[in-house]
Coordinates of C-alpha atoms and ligand atoms in Angstrom, one line a residue:
M155 CA 62.5 -4.3 -14.4
T156 CA 59.5 -6.7 -14.2
V157 CA 56.1 -5.5 -12.6
N158 CA 53.5 -7.9 -12.5
G159 CA 50.7 -6.3 -14.8
V160 CA 50.2 -5.6 -18.3
G161 CA 52.5 -5.1 -21.6
V162 CA 52.6 -1.7 -23.0
A163 CA 54.1 -0.7 -26.2
F164 CA 54.8 3.4 -26.6
S165 CA 57.2 5.7 -27.9
V166 CA 59.1 8.3 -25.8
N167 CA 60.7 11.1 -27.9
G168 CA 60.6 8.6 -31.0
V169 CA 62.3 5.6 -29.1
A170 CA 60.1 2.6 -28.9
H171 CA 59.5 1.0 -25.5
R172 CA 57.7 -2.3 -24.3
L173 CA 57.4 -2.2 -20.4
E174 CA 55.2 -4.3 -18.1
V175 CA 53.3 -2.1 -16.0
G176 CA 51.3 -2.2 -13.1
P177 CA 47.7 -1.1 -13.1
G178 CA 48.4 2.4 -11.1
E179 CA 51.7 3.3 -12.3
T180 CA 51.9 6.6 -13.5
L181 CA 53.4 7.8 -16.3
L182 CA 55.6 10.3 -14.3
H183 CA 56.9 7.4 -12.5
T184 CA 57.7 5.6 -15.8
L185 CA 59.1 8.4 -17.1
R186 CA 61.4 9.2 -14.0
E187 CA 62.0 5.9 -12.4
R188 CA 62.1 3.1 -15.1
L189 CA 63.3 5.2 -18.1
R190 CA 65.5 7.7 -16.1
L191 CA 64.0 10.8 -17.9
T192 CA 64.3 13.2 -15.1
G193 CA 63.5 16.4 -16.9
T194 CA 59.9 15.9 -16.3
K195 CA 59.4 17.2 -12.7
E196 CA 57.4 15.9 -9.8
G197 CA 55.7 18.6 -7.9
C198 CA 52.4 18.3 -6.4
V199 CA 51.4 14.7 -7.8
E200 CA 47.6 15.5 -7.9
G201 CA 47.4 17.2 -11.2
E202 CA 47.3 20.9 -9.8
C203 CA 50.6 22.4 -10.6
G204 CA 51.9 21.4 -14.3
A205 CA 55.6 20.6 -13.3
C206 CA 55.0 16.8 -14.8
T207 CA 53.6 18.1 -18.2
V208 CA 54.4 16.1 -21.2
L209 CA 52.8 15.4 -24.6
V210 CA 50.9 12.3 -25.2
D211 CA 50.1 12.2 -29.2
D212 CA 50.9 16.0 -29.1
K213 CA 48.5 16.9 -26.3
P214 CA 49.8 18.2 -23.0
V215 CA 49.0 15.9 -19.8
D216 CA 49.7 15.8 -16.3
S217 CA 52.0 12.5 -16.1
C218 CA 51.4 12.4 -12.5
I219 CA 47.8 11.4 -13.0
F220 CA 48.1 9.7 -16.3
I221 CA 48.1 5.8 -16.1
T222 CA 50.8 4.5 -18.1
A223 CA 48.8 1.2 -18.9
A224 CA 46.6 3.7 -21.3
L225 CA 49.5 4.5 -23.5
E226 CA 49.4 1.3 -25.7
G227 CA 50.4 2.7 -29.6
R228 CA 50.8 6.3 -28.3
R229 CA 53.5 8.7 -28.5
V230 CA 55.1 10.5 -25.7
R231 CA 57.3 13.8 -25.6
T232 CA 59.2 15.1 -22.8
V233 CA 61.4 17.9 -22.3
E234 CA 64.5 15.8 -23.3
G235 CA 63.1 15.6 -26.8
L236 CA 63.0 19.5 -27.4
S237 CA 66.9 19.6 -27.9
G238 CA 68.9 18.0 -30.5
D239 CA 72.5 17.1 -30.9
G240 CA 73.3 18.8 -27.7
A241 CA 71.5 22.1 -28.7
L242 CA 68.7 23.6 -26.9
G243 CA 65.5 24.1 -29.1
P244 CA 64.5 27.6 -30.0
L245 CA 61.6 27.9 -27.2
Q246 CA 64.6 26.7 -24.6
Q247 CA 66.8 29.4 -25.8
A248 CA 64.2 31.9 -25.6
F249 CA 63.6 31.0 -22.0
I250 CA 67.1 31.6 -21.2
D251 CA 67.6 34.8 -23.3
Y252 CA 64.5 36.4 -21.5
G253 CA 65.0 35.3 -18.1
S254 CA 61.6 32.8 -18.3
T255 CA 63.4 30.2 -15.9
Q256 CA 64.7 31.1 -12.5
C257 CA 64.4 28.2 -10.1
G258 CA 63.7 26.0 -13.5
F259 CA 61.6 23.7 -11.2
C260 CA 58.4 24.4 -13.3
T261 CA 60.1 25.0 -16.7
P262 CA 59.8 21.7 -18.5
G263 CA 56.2 21.7 -17.9
F264 CA 55.9 25.0 -19.1
L265 CA 58.0 24.3 -22.2
M266 CA 55.9 21.2 -23.2
T267 CA 52.7 23.1 -22.9
L268 CA 53.9 26.0 -25.0
T269 CA 55.3 23.5 -27.5
A270 CA 51.5 21.9 -27.9
L271 CA 50.3 25.6 -28.4
L272 CA 52.7 26.5 -30.9
E273 CA 52.3 23.4 -32.9
E274 CA 48.3 24.1 -32.9
N275 CA 48.7 27.8 -33.1
P276 CA 51.9 29.3 -34.3
S277 CA 51.0 33.0 -33.7
P278 CA 49.0 32.9 -30.1
S279 CA 47.9 36.3 -28.9
P280 CA 49.2 36.7 -25.0
S281 CA 45.5 36.1 -23.8
E282 CA 45.8 32.6 -25.7
V283 CA 49.1 32.1 -24.3
R284 CA 47.7 32.5 -20.8
Q285 CA 45.0 30.3 -21.3
A286 CA 47.0 27.6 -22.5
L287 CA 49.2 28.1 -19.3
D288 CA 46.2 27.7 -17.1
G289 CA 47.5 24.3 -15.7
N290 CA 51.1 25.6 -15.3
I291 CA 52.2 27.5 -11.9
C292 CA 55.4 29.3 -11.3
R293 CA 56.3 30.7 -8.2
C294 CA 59.3 32.8 -9.5
T295 CA 59.0 34.6 -12.8
G296 CA 55.5 36.4 -12.5
Y297 CA 54.7 34.8 -15.8
R298 CA 55.6 38.2 -17.8
Q299 CA 59.1 36.7 -19.0
I300 CA 57.4 33.5 -20.0
I301 CA 55.0 35.2 -22.4
E302 CA 57.6 37.3 -23.8
A303 CA 59.7 34.2 -24.8
V304 CA 56.9 33.0 -26.6
A305 CA 56.2 36.3 -28.4
S306 CA 59.9 36.1 -29.4
G307 CA 59.5 32.7 -30.9
I308 CA 56.4 33.7 -32.9
E309 CA 58.6 36.6 -34.3
N310 CA 61.3 34.0 -35.3
G311 CA 58.3 32.0 -37.2
G312 CA 56.4 30.9 -34.6
R313 CA 58.0 27.5 -34.1
P314 CA 59.0 26.0 -30.8
Ligands
FES643 S1 53.2 17.2 -10.6 FE1 51.7 16.7 -11.7 S2 50.6 18.6 -11.7 FE2 51.5 18.8 -10.1
FES644 S1 61.0 29.4 -12.2 FE1 60.9 28.6 -10.0 S2 58.8 27.8 -10.1 FE2 58.9 28.7 -12.1

């Protein structure tokens, strides 16, 4: 697809892309509508709910308010990048084992925020986990199961 705009080169889950993007195109739109990576969810589209969280250069961002034109040379990771060879990543599996996902709409955003946290701090305290999740909203789980899943990952070596 061609858009009258600027060319931007970046990677998503290790795959290089070069796209022409308009000045207001969001990363959420780029991922879902142009790259067909629909694991990243569209919630509030106002930077409030965290459903759209992805990692840019290892930091969580709300992709609904992140402008794709600012991605030149940067690395994006999405929930699709957490699994490999058809197998779930350890944190994804822990979410299933601990009942940390119910409707599942918020789950990709939580997984990406927690991936960043665990890469930076392999043994976060429960309060550090809660603080990291400040921008992620879940209407179903009550958060307890999510924090338990993170704790199980810590027991298994602290890697997401
Ligand atoms: S959809 Fe991006 S923060 Fe809610
Ligand atoms: S599992 Fe439904 S919003 Fe979190």
